[in-house]
XYZ file of C-alpha atoms in Angstrom:
373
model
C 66.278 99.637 119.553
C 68.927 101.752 117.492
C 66.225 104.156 117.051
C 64.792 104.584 119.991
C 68.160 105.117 122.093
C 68.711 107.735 119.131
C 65.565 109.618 119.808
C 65.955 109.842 123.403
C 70.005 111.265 122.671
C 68.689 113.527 119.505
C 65.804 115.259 121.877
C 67.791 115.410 124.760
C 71.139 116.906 123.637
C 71.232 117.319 119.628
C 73.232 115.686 116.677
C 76.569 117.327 117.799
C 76.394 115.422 121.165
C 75.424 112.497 119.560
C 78.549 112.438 117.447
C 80.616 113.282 120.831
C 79.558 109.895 122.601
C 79.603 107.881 119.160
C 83.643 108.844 119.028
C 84.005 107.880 122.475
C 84.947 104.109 122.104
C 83.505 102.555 125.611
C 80.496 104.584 124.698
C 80.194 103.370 120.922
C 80.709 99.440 122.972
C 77.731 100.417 125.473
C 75.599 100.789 122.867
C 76.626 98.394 120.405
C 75.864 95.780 123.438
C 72.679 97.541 124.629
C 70.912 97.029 121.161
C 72.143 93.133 121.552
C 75.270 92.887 119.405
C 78.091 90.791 120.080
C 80.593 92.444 122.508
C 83.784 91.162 121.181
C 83.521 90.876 117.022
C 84.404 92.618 114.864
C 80.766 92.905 113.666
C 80.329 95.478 116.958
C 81.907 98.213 114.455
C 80.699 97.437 111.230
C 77.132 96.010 111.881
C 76.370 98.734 114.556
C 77.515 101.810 111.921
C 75.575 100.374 109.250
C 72.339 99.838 111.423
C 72.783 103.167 112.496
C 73.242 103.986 108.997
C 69.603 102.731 108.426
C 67.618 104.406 110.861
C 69.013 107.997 110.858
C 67.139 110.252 108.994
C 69.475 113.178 107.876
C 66.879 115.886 107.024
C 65.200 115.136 110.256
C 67.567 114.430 112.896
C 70.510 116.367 111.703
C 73.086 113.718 111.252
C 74.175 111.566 108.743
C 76.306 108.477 108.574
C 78.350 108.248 105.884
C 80.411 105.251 103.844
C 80.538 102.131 105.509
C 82.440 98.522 105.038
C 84.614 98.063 102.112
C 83.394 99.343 98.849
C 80.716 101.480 101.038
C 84.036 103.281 102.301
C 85.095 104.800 99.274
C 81.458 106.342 98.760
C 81.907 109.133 101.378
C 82.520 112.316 98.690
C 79.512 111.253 96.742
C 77.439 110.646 99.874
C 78.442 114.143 100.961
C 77.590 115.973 97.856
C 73.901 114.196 97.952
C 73.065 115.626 101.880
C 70.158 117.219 101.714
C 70.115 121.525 102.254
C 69.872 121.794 105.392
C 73.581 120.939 106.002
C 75.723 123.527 106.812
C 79.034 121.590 105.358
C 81.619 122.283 102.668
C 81.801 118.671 101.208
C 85.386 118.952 99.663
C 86.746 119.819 103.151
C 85.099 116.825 104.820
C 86.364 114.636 102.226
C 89.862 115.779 102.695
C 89.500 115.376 106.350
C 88.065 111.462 105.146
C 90.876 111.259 102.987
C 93.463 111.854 105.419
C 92.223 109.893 108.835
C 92.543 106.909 106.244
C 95.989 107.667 105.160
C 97.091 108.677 108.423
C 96.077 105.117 110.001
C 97.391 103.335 107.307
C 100.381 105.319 106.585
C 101.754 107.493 109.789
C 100.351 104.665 112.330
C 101.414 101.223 110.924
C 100.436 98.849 113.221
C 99.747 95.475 111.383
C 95.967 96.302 110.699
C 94.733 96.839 107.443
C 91.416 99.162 106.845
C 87.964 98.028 105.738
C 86.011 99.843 107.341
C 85.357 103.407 107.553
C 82.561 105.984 108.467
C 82.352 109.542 108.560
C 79.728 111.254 110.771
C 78.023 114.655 109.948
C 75.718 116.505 111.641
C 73.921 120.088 110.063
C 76.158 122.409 111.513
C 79.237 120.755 110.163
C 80.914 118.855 113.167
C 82.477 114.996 112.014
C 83.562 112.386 113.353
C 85.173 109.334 111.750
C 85.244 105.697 113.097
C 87.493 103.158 110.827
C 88.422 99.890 111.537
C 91.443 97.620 110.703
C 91.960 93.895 110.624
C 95.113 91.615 112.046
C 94.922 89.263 109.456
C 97.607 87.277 111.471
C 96.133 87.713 114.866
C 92.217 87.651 113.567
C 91.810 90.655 116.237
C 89.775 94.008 115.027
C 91.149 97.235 116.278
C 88.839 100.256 115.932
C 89.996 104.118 115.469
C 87.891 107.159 116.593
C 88.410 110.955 115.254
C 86.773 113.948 116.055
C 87.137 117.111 114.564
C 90.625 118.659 115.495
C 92.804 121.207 113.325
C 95.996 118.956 113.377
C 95.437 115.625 111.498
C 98.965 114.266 111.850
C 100.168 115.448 115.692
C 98.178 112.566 118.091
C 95.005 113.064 115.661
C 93.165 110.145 117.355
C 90.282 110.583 119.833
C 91.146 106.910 120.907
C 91.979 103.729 119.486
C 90.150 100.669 120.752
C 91.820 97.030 120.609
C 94.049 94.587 121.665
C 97.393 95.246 121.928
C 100.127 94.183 119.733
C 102.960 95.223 121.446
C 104.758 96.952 118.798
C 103.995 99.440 115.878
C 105.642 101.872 113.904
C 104.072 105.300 114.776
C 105.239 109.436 113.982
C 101.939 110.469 115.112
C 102.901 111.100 118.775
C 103.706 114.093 120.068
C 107.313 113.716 120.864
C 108.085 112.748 117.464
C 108.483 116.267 115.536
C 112.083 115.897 114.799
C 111.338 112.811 112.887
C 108.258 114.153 111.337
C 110.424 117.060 110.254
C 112.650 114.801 108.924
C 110.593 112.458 106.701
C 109.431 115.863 105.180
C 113.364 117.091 104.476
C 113.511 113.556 102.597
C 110.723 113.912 100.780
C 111.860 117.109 99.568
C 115.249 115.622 98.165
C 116.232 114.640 95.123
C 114.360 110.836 94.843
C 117.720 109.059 94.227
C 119.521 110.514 96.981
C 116.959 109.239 99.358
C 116.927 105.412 98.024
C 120.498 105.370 98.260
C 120.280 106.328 101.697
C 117.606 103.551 101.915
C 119.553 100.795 100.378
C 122.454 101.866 103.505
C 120.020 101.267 106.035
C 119.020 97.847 105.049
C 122.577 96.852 104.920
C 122.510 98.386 108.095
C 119.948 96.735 109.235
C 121.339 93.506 108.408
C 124.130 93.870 110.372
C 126.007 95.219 107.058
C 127.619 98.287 108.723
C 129.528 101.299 106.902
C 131.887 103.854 107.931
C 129.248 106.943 107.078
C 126.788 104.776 108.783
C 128.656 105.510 111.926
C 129.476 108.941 111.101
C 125.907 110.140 110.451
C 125.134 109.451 113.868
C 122.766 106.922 113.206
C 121.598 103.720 115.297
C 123.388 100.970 113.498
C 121.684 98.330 114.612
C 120.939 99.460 118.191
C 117.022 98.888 117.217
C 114.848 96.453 118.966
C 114.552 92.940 118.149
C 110.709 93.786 117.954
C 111.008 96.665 115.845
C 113.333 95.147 113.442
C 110.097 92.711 112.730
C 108.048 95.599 110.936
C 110.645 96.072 108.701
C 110.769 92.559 107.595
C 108.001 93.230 105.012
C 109.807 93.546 101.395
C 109.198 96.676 100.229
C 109.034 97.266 95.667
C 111.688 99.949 95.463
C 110.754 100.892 91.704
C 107.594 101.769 93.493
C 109.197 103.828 95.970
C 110.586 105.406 93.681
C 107.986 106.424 91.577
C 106.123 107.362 94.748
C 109.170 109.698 96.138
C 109.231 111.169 92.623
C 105.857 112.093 92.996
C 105.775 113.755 96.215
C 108.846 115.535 95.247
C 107.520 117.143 92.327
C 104.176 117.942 94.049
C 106.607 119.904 96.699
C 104.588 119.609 100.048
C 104.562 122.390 102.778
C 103.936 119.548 105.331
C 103.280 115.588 106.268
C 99.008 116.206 105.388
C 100.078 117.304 101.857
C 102.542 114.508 101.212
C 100.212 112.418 102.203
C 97.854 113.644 99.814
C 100.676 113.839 97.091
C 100.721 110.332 97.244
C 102.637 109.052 100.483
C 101.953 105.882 101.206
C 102.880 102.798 103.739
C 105.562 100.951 101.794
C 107.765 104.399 101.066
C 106.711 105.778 104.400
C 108.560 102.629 106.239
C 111.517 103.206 103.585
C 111.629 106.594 105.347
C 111.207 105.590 109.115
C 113.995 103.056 108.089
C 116.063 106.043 107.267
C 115.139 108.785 109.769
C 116.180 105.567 112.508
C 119.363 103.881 111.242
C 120.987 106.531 109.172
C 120.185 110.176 111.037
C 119.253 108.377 114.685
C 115.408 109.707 114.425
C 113.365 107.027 114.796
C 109.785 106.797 114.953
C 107.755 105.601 118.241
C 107.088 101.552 118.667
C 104.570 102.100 121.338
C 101.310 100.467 120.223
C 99.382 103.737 120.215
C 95.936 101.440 121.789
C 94.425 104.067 124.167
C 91.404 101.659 125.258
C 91.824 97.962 125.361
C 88.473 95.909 124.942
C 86.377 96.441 128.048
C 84.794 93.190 129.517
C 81.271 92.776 128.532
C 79.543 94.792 130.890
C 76.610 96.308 128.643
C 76.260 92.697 127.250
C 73.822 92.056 130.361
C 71.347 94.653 129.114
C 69.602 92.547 127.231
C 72.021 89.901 126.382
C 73.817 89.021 122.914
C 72.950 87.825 119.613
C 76.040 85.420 120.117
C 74.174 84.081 123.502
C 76.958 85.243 125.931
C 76.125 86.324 128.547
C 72.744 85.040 127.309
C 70.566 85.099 124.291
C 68.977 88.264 123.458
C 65.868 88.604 125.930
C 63.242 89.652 122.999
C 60.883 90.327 125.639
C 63.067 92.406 127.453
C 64.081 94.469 124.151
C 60.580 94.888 123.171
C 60.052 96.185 126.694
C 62.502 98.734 126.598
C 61.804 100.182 123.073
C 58.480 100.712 124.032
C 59.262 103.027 126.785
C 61.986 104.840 125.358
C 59.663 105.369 122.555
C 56.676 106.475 125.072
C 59.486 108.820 126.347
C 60.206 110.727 123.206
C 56.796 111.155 122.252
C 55.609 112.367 125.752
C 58.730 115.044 124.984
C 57.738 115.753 122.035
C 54.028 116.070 122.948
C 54.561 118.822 126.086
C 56.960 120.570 123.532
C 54.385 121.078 120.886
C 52.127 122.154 123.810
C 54.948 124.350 125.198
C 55.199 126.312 121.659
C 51.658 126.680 121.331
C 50.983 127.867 124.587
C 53.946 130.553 124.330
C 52.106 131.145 120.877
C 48.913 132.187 121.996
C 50.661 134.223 124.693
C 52.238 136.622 122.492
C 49.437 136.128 120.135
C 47.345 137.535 123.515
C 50.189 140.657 124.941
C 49.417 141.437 120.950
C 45.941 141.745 121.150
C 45.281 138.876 118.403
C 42.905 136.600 120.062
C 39.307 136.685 118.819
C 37.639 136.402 121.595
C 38.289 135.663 125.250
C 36.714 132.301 124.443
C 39.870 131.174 122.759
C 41.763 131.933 125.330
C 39.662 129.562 127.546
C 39.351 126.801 124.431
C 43.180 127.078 125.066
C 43.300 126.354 129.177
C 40.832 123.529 128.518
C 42.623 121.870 125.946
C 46.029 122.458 128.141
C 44.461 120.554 131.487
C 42.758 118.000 129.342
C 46.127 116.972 127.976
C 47.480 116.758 131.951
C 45.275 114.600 132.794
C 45.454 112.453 130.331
C-alpha cells in the first residue's frame, strides 16, 4: 500500500513534494492510517518511516529515507555518504543540519520527551526534511517533531510538533525569546566559574534562599510559576556542567547552533535558563510549543486498523485499492512513454529522419491500437 500511494505522489508531483506533505504532521497521520496502522501509537511514527524506508528506491524515485529508531538514528552520516550519484547533496551539511534538529529538541526545547527516533529525508536535488520522535516516559504519550529545510535552526525551527500537551516546557526557540537567547550565549562566553557561581545563587533562589544581589540584578526571585519551578526539579551533575561550560568556552561560539555543536547540552542548558530567569529576569518560554494535537481517527476508516479500531484492517478492501492505484501509475506511465515517443518521431520527421513514410504509419497504428486497448 506504502508503495503504491508513493507512486501515484512520485508521478504526480516529484520527490520534493513528497517530502512537503511527509513534514506536514496531519498529512504524515493520513497516511500512516490509510496503509492500516494504528492511529494513536507510537508505532504510527516509527513503523510508518521504516516501511517507507523499505519500499523507496533512492536511485529511482529520487528520495531517500534516512536513519530510523534508536541505533538506526545515529546511522544518518554514513547513510548519506553511501546515496547513490545521482544526488545532488553535500553530505556534511545535511548531517549538521541532522545533528542540530536533535540537539535543538533535546536541548533548546525541553519538554519531558526524550528522542529515539529520528529520520532525515532527502530527495536528488538536495531538499530534507527531518521527523524525530520523543517519549514521556512518565506520561507513556509519543510526541512527534517535523523540520523542513529553513536557514535558521534555532529561531521557531519546527514545521510542527504533533502530540499531546503537557502543559509546561522549557523552550528559547520562540520568537520572542532573543534577549534570552542572547543571553545564554553572553554566559557561555564567560569565564566557566563565574557562571556556576551565578548558578549556585539561583538555586538558593529558587528555594526561597534569597540574596541582596539577587534583588539588585533585577532578577525574578522566586516570582516563577509553580509549574515551571517543576522542570527544574531534575538534579543537575555540576562537575559536568562544568566541564561542559569549559568546553564551549574554549571552542568560543559566534552563536546558539555552534554552542550547540561545541557541546551544549540539556543539563547545562537548564543551569543557564535557571540563570537567564532568576538572576538577570530573562526567562525562557513555558508554553508547550505542540502546534497540532492528535487528530481523531478520521483516516482510520479507510481501511480500518491493524489494532481493530475502528475495525480490523479490510484485506479485501486494501488489496482493492492497491490494485488500482497501481493500474493508475502504470496507465501514466504507459501514455508517457507513448507521449515521448510520439514527440520522438516528430522531430525525428520535421528532420527528415524517417525511412520511409511507412514508419510513419507503423507509428499511427501502433498509437490507436494502444487507445483502444
Amino acid at each position: 500500500m506504502s508503495r503504491a500511494i508513493l507512486d501515484v505522489m512520485l508521478l504526480e508531483w516529484g520527490p520534493r513534494k513528497l517530502v512537503e506533505r511527509l513534514s506536514n504532521p496531519l498529512w504524515f497521520q493520513g497516511l500512516n492510517n490509510a496503509i492500516g496502522m494504528d492511529w494513536d501509537s507510537s508505532g504510527s511514527t516509527t513503523v510508518t518511516l521504516g516501511i517507507l524506508k523499505d519500499v523507496v528506491r533512492p536511485e529511482e524515485d529520487g528520495l531517500a529515507i534516512l536513519g530510523g529508531k534508536g541505533r538506526n538514528s545515529l546511522k544518518v552520516p554514513t547513510e548519506l555518504r553511501a546515496l547513490p550519484p545521482k544526488f545532488n547533496v553535500k553530505p556534511e551539511e545535511l548531517e549538521r543540519v541532522s545533528f542540530l534538529t536533535a540537539k535543538v529538541d533535546t536541548t533548546l526545547v525541553q519538554d519531558g520527551h526524550i528522542l529515539y527516533h529520528h529520520s532525515m529525508l532527502v530527495t536528488d536535488q538536495g531538499e530534507w526534511a527531518v521527523i524525530q520522535q520523543g517519549m514521556n516516559l512518565e506520561t507513556k504519550f509519543a510526541r512527534r517533531y517535523h523540520w523542513r529545510e529553513r536557514e535558521n535552526l534555532v529561531v521557531e525551527p519546527h514545521e510542527a510538533i504533533a502530540g499531546t500537551r503537557v502543559g509546561v516546557a522549557v523552550n528559547v526557540t520562540d520568537e520572542d525569546r532573543e534577549r534570552t537567547r542572547r543571553l545564554i550565549q553572553d554566559l557561555l562566553r564567560t569565564n566557566p566559574r563565574k557562571v556556576v557561581e551565578e548558578f549556585t545563587k539561583a538555586r538558593n533562589a529558587l528555594r526561597g534562599q534569597l540574596s541582596l544581589d539577587v534583588w539588585t540584578s533585577g532578577g525574578t526571585t522566586g516570582a516563577i510559576s509553580k509549574e515551571a519551578k517543576l522542570v527544574y526539579a531534575k538534579p543537575i551533575d555540576e562537575r559536568r556542567v562544568m566541564r561542559i561550560l569549559r568546553e564551549v568556552y574554549e571552542a568560543q561560539p559566534a552563536n546558539l547552533e555552534e554552542s550547540l555543536e561545541a557541546g551544549l547540552g540539556p543539563s547545562t542548558a537548564r543551569a543557564l535558563y535557571l540563570i537567564a530567569d532568576l538572576i538577570y529576569g530573562e526567562p525562557p518560554s513555558y508554553r508547550d510549543p505542540v502546534t497540532h494535537p492528535y487528530d481523531p481517527f478520521k483516516y482510520a476508516f479507510a481501511i480500518g486498523g491493524k489494532d481493530g479500531i475502528p475495525y480490523p484492517v479490510k484485506r479485501e478492501v486494501a488489496e482493492e485499492v492497491i490494485l488500482t492505484l497501481e493500474e493508475i501509475v502504470e496507465r501514466a506511465k504507459l501514455e508517457e512513454r507513448e507521449h515521448r515517443r510520439a514527440l520522438y518521431s516528430l522531430r525525428r520527421l520535421k528532420q527528415g529522419n524517417f525511412s520511409s513514410s511507412g514508419e510513419v504509419g507503423e507509428l499511427l497504428s501502433d498509437r490507436r491500437s494502444q487507445e483502444t486497448k
